[in-house]
Coordinates of C-alpha atoms in Angstrom, one line a residue:
M486 CA 17.7 -65.2 18.8
Q487 CA 15.0 -65.7 21.6
A488 CA 16.7 -63.0 23.5
L489 CA 16.5 -60.6 20.6
A490 CA 12.9 -61.4 20.1
T491 CA 12.2 -60.6 23.8
L492 CA 14.2 -57.4 23.4
A493 CA 12.2 -56.4 20.3
E494 CA 8.9 -56.9 22.1
G495 CA 10.1 -54.4 24.8
L496 CA 11.0 -51.7 22.3
V497 CA 7.7 -49.8 22.3
G498 CA 7.2 -50.3 26.1
G499 CA 10.7 -49.0 26.8
L500 CA 10.2 -45.9 24.7
A501 CA 6.7 -45.3 26.1
A502 CA 8.4 -44.6 29.4
R503 CA 9.3 -41.3 27.8
R504 CA 12.1 -40.3 30.1
D505 CA 10.3 -41.3 33.3
E506 CA 13.6 -42.1 34.9
A507 CA 15.6 -39.1 36.1
V508 CA 19.0 -38.6 34.6
E509 CA 20.6 -37.0 37.6
G510 CA 23.3 -39.2 39.0
D511 CA 23.4 -41.4 35.9
A512 CA 27.2 -41.8 36.2
D513 CA 26.5 -44.9 38.3
V514 CA 24.3 -46.6 35.7
E515 CA 25.6 -49.7 34.1
Y516 CA 25.1 -49.3 30.3
E517 CA 24.1 -52.2 28.2
C518 CA 25.9 -51.2 25.0
V519 CA 27.8 -54.2 23.6
H520 CA 30.7 -53.0 22.6
A521 CA 30.5 -24.5 45.3
P522 CA 28.8 -22.0 42.8
C523 CA 31.2 -19.2 41.9
N524 CA 30.6 -15.5 42.6
D525 CA 29.6 -14.5 39.1
A526 CA 29.3 -10.8 39.9
A527 CA 32.9 -10.6 40.8
R528 CA 34.0 -12.2 37.6
V529 CA 31.8 -10.1 35.4
D530 CA 33.2 -6.9 37.0
S531 CA 36.9 -7.8 36.8
S532 CA 37.6 -6.5 33.2
V533 CA 35.3 -3.5 32.9
E534 CA 35.2 -0.2 34.6
H535 CA 32.2 0.2 36.8
A536 CA 29.5 2.4 35.2
T537 CA 25.9 3.0 35.9
L538 CA 23.0 2.4 33.7
Q539 CA 20.7 4.6 35.6
N540 CA 20.2 6.8 32.5
V541 CA 19.6 3.9 30.2
P542 CA 15.9 2.9 30.0
M543 CA 15.2 -0.5 31.4
D544 CA 13.3 -1.6 28.4
D545 CA 16.2 -0.8 26.1
F546 CA 18.6 -2.9 28.1
S547 CA 16.2 -5.8 28.3
T548 CA 15.7 -5.7 24.6
A549 CA 19.4 -5.5 24.0
I550 CA 20.2 -8.6 26.0
N551 CA 17.3 -10.6 24.6
Q552 CA 18.6 -10.1 21.1
H553 CA 21.4 -12.4 22.1
R554 CA 19.2 -15.0 23.8
R555 CA 19.2 -17.7 21.0
E556 CA 23.0 -17.7 20.5
L557 CA 23.5 -17.8 24.2
H558 CA 21.2 -20.8 24.3
V559 CA 23.2 -22.6 21.6
H560 CA 26.4 -21.8 23.5
C561 CA 25.0 -23.3 26.7
Y562 CA 23.7 -26.3 24.7
R563 CA 27.2 -27.0 23.3
M564 CA 28.6 -26.8 26.8
L565 CA 26.0 -28.9 28.5
G566 CA 24.6 -31.3 25.9
S567 CA 21.0 -30.8 27.0
F568 CA 18.4 -28.5 25.4
D569 CA 16.4 -28.3 28.7
D570 CA 19.5 -27.6 30.8
A571 CA 20.5 -24.9 28.3
E572 CA 17.1 -23.3 28.7
E573 CA 17.4 -23.3 32.5
V574 CA 20.9 -21.8 32.4
V575 CA 19.9 -19.1 29.9
Q576 CA 17.1 -18.0 32.1
D577 CA 19.6 -17.7 34.9
V578 CA 22.0 -15.8 32.6
L579 CA 19.4 -13.2 31.7
L580 CA 18.6 -12.8 35.4
R581 CA 22.3 -12.4 36.3
A582 CA 22.7 -9.9 33.5
W583 CA 19.8 -7.9 34.7
T584 CA 20.9 -8.0 38.3
H585 CA 24.4 -6.9 37.5
R586 CA 23.5 -4.5 34.8
D587 CA 25.2 -1.6 36.7
S588 CA 28.6 -3.4 36.2
Y589 CA 28.2 -3.2 32.4
E590 CA 29.9 -0.2 30.8
H591 CA 27.4 1.2 28.4
G592 CA 28.7 1.3 24.8
T593 CA 31.2 -1.6 25.3
N594 CA 30.9 -5.1 23.9
L595 CA 27.6 -6.3 25.4
R596 CA 27.8 -9.6 23.5
A597 CA 31.2 -10.5 25.1
W598 CA 29.9 -9.5 28.5
L599 CA 26.8 -11.8 28.1
Y600 CA 29.0 -14.6 26.9
R601 CA 31.2 -14.3 30.0
I602 CA 28.1 -14.6 32.2
A603 CA 26.8 -17.5 30.2
T604 CA 30.1 -19.4 30.3
N605 CA 30.5 -18.9 34.0
A606 CA 26.9 -20.1 34.5
C607 CA 27.7 -23.3 32.5
L608 CA 30.9 -23.8 34.4
D609 CA 29.0 -23.6 37.7
Q610 CA 26.4 -26.1 36.3
L611 CA 29.1 -28.5 35.2
R612 CA 30.9 -28.3 38.6
Q613 CA 27.7 -28.9 40.5
R614 CA 26.5 -31.9 38.4
S615 CA 29.9 -33.6 37.8
R616 CA 28.8 -34.9 34.4
R617 CA 32.1 -35.2 32.7
L618 CA 32.6 -38.7 31.2
E619 CA 35.7 -40.8 30.9
Q620 CA 34.6 -42.3 27.6
V621 CA 31.7 -42.3 25.2
R622 CA 31.4 -45.6 23.5
S623 CA 27.9 -44.7 22.3
F624 CA 25.2 -42.0 23.0
A625 CA 23.7 -44.5 25.5
E626 CA 26.4 -43.3 27.9
V627 CA 25.2 -39.7 27.6
P628 CA 21.6 -39.9 29.1
W629 CA 21.2 -36.2 29.2
L630 CA 21.9 -35.8 25.5
Q631 CA 19.0 -34.0 23.7
P632 CA 18.5 -32.8 20.1
Y633 CA 18.4 -29.2 19.0
P634 CA 15.8 -28.1 16.4
D635 CA 17.3 -26.6 13.2
R636 CA 14.5 -24.1 13.0
L637 CA 16.0 -22.5 16.2
L638 CA 19.6 -22.8 15.0
D639 CA 18.6 -20.8 11.9
Q640 CA 17.8 -17.9 14.3
V641 CA 21.6 -17.6 15.0
A642 CA 22.9 -15.8 11.9
P643 CA 24.5 -12.4 11.2
S644 CA 21.9 -9.6 11.0
A645 CA 21.6 -5.9 11.4
D646 CA 20.9 -6.4 15.1
E647 CA 23.6 -9.1 15.6
P648 CA 26.3 -8.6 13.0
E649 CA 28.8 -10.7 15.0
A650 CA 26.6 -13.8 15.2
V651 CA 28.1 -16.9 13.6
V652 CA 26.2 -19.3 11.5
V653 CA 25.7 -22.7 13.3
G654 CA 27.1 -25.4 11.0
R655 CA 26.8 -29.2 11.4
E656 CA 30.5 -29.5 12.3
T657 CA 30.0 -27.8 15.7
I658 CA 26.4 -28.9 16.6
E659 CA 26.0 -32.5 15.3
L660 CA 25.3 -35.1 18.0
A661 CA 28.8 -36.6 17.7
F662 CA 30.3 -33.2 18.5
I663 CA 28.0 -32.6 21.4
A664 CA 28.7 -36.1 22.9
A665 CA 32.4 -35.8 22.5
M666 CA 32.3 -32.4 24.3
Q667 CA 31.1 -34.3 27.4
L668 CA 34.6 -35.9 27.6
L669 CA 36.3 -32.5 28.1
P670 CA 37.0 -30.7 31.3
A671 CA 34.8 -27.7 31.7
Q672 CA 37.5 -25.1 30.8
Q673 CA 38.5 -27.0 27.7
R674 CA 34.9 -27.1 26.6
A675 CA 34.6 -23.3 27.0
V676 CA 37.8 -22.7 25.1
L677 CA 36.9 -25.0 22.2
V678 CA 33.5 -23.5 21.7
M679 CA 34.7 -19.9 21.9
R680 CA 37.7 -20.5 19.5
E681 CA 36.2 -23.0 17.0
A682 CA 32.5 -22.5 17.1
I683 CA 32.2 -18.8 17.8
G684 CA 35.5 -17.8 16.2
W685 CA 37.0 -15.6 18.9
S686 CA 40.7 -15.0 19.1
A687 CA 42.9 -16.5 21.8
A688 CA 43.1 -13.1 23.4
E689 CA 39.4 -12.5 23.4
T690 CA 38.8 -16.0 24.8
A691 CA 41.4 -15.4 27.5
A692 CA 39.7 -12.1 28.5
I693 CA 36.3 -13.8 28.8
L694 CA 37.6 -16.7 30.8
E695 CA 40.0 -14.5 32.8
T696 CA 43.0 -16.6 32.0
T697 CA 46.1 -16.2 29.8
V698 CA 46.6 -16.7 26.0
P699 CA 49.1 -19.5 26.6
A700 CA 46.5 -21.3 28.8
V701 CA 43.9 -20.9 26.1
N702 CA 46.1 -22.3 23.4
S703 CA 47.1 -25.2 25.6
A704 CA 43.5 -26.0 26.4
L705 CA 42.5 -25.8 22.8
Q706 CA 45.3 -28.1 21.7
R707 CA 44.2 -30.8 24.3
A708 CA 40.5 -30.4 23.4
R709 CA 41.2 -30.8 19.7
A710 CA 43.2 -34.0 20.4
T711 CA 40.3 -35.5 22.3
L712 CA 37.7 -34.7 19.7
Q713 CA 39.9 -35.9 16.9
R714 CA 40.2 -39.2 18.7
E715 CA 36.5 -39.6 19.8
R716 CA 34.4 -38.4 16.9
P717 CA 34.1 -39.1 13.2
T718 CA 36.2 -36.7 11.1
P719 CA 34.0 -33.8 10.1
E720 CA 33.8 -32.7 6.5
S721 CA 36.0 -29.7 5.5
G722 CA 34.7 -26.6 3.8
A723 CA 32.0 -24.1 4.6
P724 CA 29.7 -24.8 7.5
R725 CA 26.9 -27.2 6.6
T726 CA 23.5 -25.8 7.4
A727 CA 21.2 -27.7 5.1
L728 CA 20.7 -31.3 4.1
T729 CA 22.0 -32.5 0.7
A730 CA 19.6 -33.8 -1.9
D731 CA 20.8 -37.3 -1.2
E732 CA 20.2 -36.9 2.5
R733 CA 16.6 -35.6 1.9
D734 CA 15.9 -38.6 -0.5
L735 CA 17.3 -41.1 2.1
L736 CA 15.2 -39.5 4.8
H737 CA 12.0 -39.8 2.8
R738 CA 12.7 -43.4 2.0
Y739 CA 13.3 -44.1 5.7
I740 CA 10.0 -42.5 6.4
A741 CA 8.2 -44.5 3.8
L742 CA 9.6 -47.8 5.0
S743 CA 8.8 -47.0 8.6
E744 CA 5.2 -46.3 7.7
R745 CA 4.9 -49.3 5.5
P746 CA 7.5 -51.7 6.9
D747 CA 9.6 -53.8 4.6
T748 CA 12.5 -55.4 6.3
D749 CA 14.4 -56.3 3.2
R750 CA 14.1 -52.8 1.7
M751 CA 15.0 -51.2 5.0
A752 CA 18.1 -53.4 5.2
A753 CA 19.2 -51.9 1.9
L754 CA 19.1 -48.4 3.4
V755 CA 21.3 -49.0 6.4
R756 CA 24.9 -50.0 6.9
D757 CA 25.5 -53.5 8.2
D758 CA 27.1 -52.0 11.3
I759 CA 24.3 -49.5 12.0
R760 CA 24.0 -48.4 15.6
V761 CA 20.8 -47.4 17.4
T762 CA 20.6 -45.7 20.8
M763 CA 17.7 -44.2 22.7
P764 CA 18.9 -41.6 25.3
P765 CA 18.2 -41.6 28.2
Q766 CA 17.6 -45.4 28.0
P767 CA 20.9 -47.2 28.7
V768 CA 20.7 -49.5 25.7
C769 CA 22.6 -49.7 22.4
Y770 CA 21.9 -51.9 19.4
D771 CA 24.9 -52.6 17.1
G772 CA 24.4 -54.0 13.6
W773 CA 21.4 -54.7 11.4
A774 CA 21.0 -58.2 12.9
A775 CA 20.2 -56.6 16.3
L776 CA 18.0 -53.9 14.8
A777 CA 15.9 -56.0 12.4
P778 CA 13.7 -57.6 15.1
L779 CA 12.9 -54.1 16.5
H780 CA 11.8 -53.0 13.0
V781 CA 9.5 -56.0 12.8
A782 CA 8.2 -55.5 16.4
A783 CA 7.3 -51.8 15.8
A784 CA 4.9 -52.7 13.1
R785 CA 2.9 -55.0 15.5
H786 CA 2.2 -52.2 17.9
G787 CA 0.0 -50.1 15.5
D788 CA 0.2 -47.8 12.6
W789 CA 2.9 -45.2 12.1
R790 CA 3.1 -41.7 10.6
L791 CA 6.3 -39.8 10.3
L792 CA 7.1 -36.2 9.5
P793 CA 10.4 -35.1 8.1
T794 CA 12.4 -32.5 10.1
T795 CA 16.0 -31.7 11.0
A796 CA 17.9 -31.6 14.2
N797 CA 21.5 -30.6 14.9
R798 CA 21.8 -30.0 11.1
M799 CA 21.0 -33.7 10.6
P800 CA 18.0 -35.5 8.9
A801 CA 15.3 -36.5 11.4
A802 CA 11.9 -38.0 11.5
A803 CA 9.1 -37.2 14.0
C804 CA 7.3 -40.5 14.6
Y805 CA 3.6 -40.8 15.6
L806 CA 2.0 -44.0 16.7
R807 CA -1.7 -45.0 16.5
P808 CA -2.3 -48.2 18.6
P809 CA -5.0 -50.6 17.5
G810 CA -8.4 -49.3 18.2
E811 CA -7.3 -45.6 18.4
T812 CA -8.2 -42.9 16.0
T813 CA -5.3 -40.5 16.2
F814 CA -1.6 -40.8 15.9
A815 CA 0.2 -39.6 19.1
A816 CA 3.7 -38.1 19.2
F817 CA 6.0 -41.0 20.2
K818 CA 9.6 -40.4 19.3
L819 CA 12.2 -38.5 17.2
D820 CA 14.7 -40.4 15.1
V821 CA 17.9 -38.4 14.2
L822 CA 19.8 -40.0 11.4
R823 CA 23.6 -40.0 10.7
I824 CA 24.3 -40.8 7.1
E825 CA 27.6 -42.1 5.9
G826 CA 28.5 -43.2 2.4
G827 CA 24.9 -42.9 1.2
L828 CA 23.6 -45.2 3.9
I829 CA 22.1 -44.7 7.4
A830 CA 25.0 -45.4 9.8
E831 CA 23.3 -44.4 13.1
V832 CA 19.8 -43.6 14.4
T833 CA 19.5 -41.8 17.7
T834 CA 16.0 -42.0 19.1
F835 CA 14.6 -39.4 21.5
G836 CA 11.3 -39.1 23.2
P837 CA 8.6 -36.6 22.1
E838 CA 9.2 -34.0 24.9
L839 CA 10.9 -31.5 22.6
F840 CA 8.3 -31.7 19.8
P841 CA 7.0 -28.2 20.8
A842 CA 10.5 -26.8 20.3
F843 CA 10.5 -28.4 16.8
D844 CA 7.0 -26.8 16.2
L845 CA 5.6 -30.3 15.7
P846 CA 2.0 -31.2 16.6
A847 CA 1.3 -33.4 19.6
A848 CA -1.0 -35.6 17.5
L849 CA -2.0 -36.3 13.9
P850 CA -5.5 -37.1 12.8
G851 CA -6.1 -40.6 11.5
A852 CA -7.4 -41.4 8.1
P853 CA -11.2 -40.9 7.7

């Protein structure tokens, strides 16, 4: 019990580091949970006849590729597991597309051409960083894992400009899916995303990856087997894009009890085997007995204000802390909740670095 108390005292200090430690090379970190770039131009050119865009205005081509930017970002996020890494790769993708625009045959499928460039860029990134995991016992073992704001996911939807875009449902974006993807070899990741998340046929996927249909089908079968073994079984039916009324109610109760702590009432909201992780920190708390001291300790470090939001199609709370003697509440952390059977089964806590992407303020005013 003394060890738990000491751990509880370090909660706020540990989170306050706010990702100061670099996540590169984290494969060598011991986790405390209890339980050569490819030549992209050659690959882009292989399945299209060379044509020139000299007669196509530059602004028109730039506008056309930028219309696909958000769905390319989501694609790269699914492949890499990191919002920031996806942003970096998408910038590279747009540059590659512009640099090799003369290899695109005007009037053909621009979206597929861009996805090929994006997928190859992700494959290059994965090869360079060697981030594939052998197992994921908890999100503590995926230090590069980051959340994705729902408000940006909502931008990926069929429209007049992008009729082929696919709605992003919880089943292919929730944290458990993204973490399980990190177990797959790079080619299997690409096949799984293209076939199951984007909805391309085996033939279309094979064309983009420059492989065969049997190879695509084999990779998909192996990827499905890994995900089925490593993640909770997703709900069937239409893609989930919004919280249920029960999830919204549970989120608001979680917020109320975080702002005005009541350990007994909070215990009634969570499963006995609740798990809490804090990527990139290599720690994992299993069970309410381990979490309760942290709940008590947080109240001693100041006043809290929380705002409801959503990430990865899951309920989330943006948490702001006002230490004793301060007048404003500063952005501190983001709690993403996984709800199971009407109770909170898991809380994944991230730092505040992505608050701007969620359109959340950096601070909240204190009470007058």
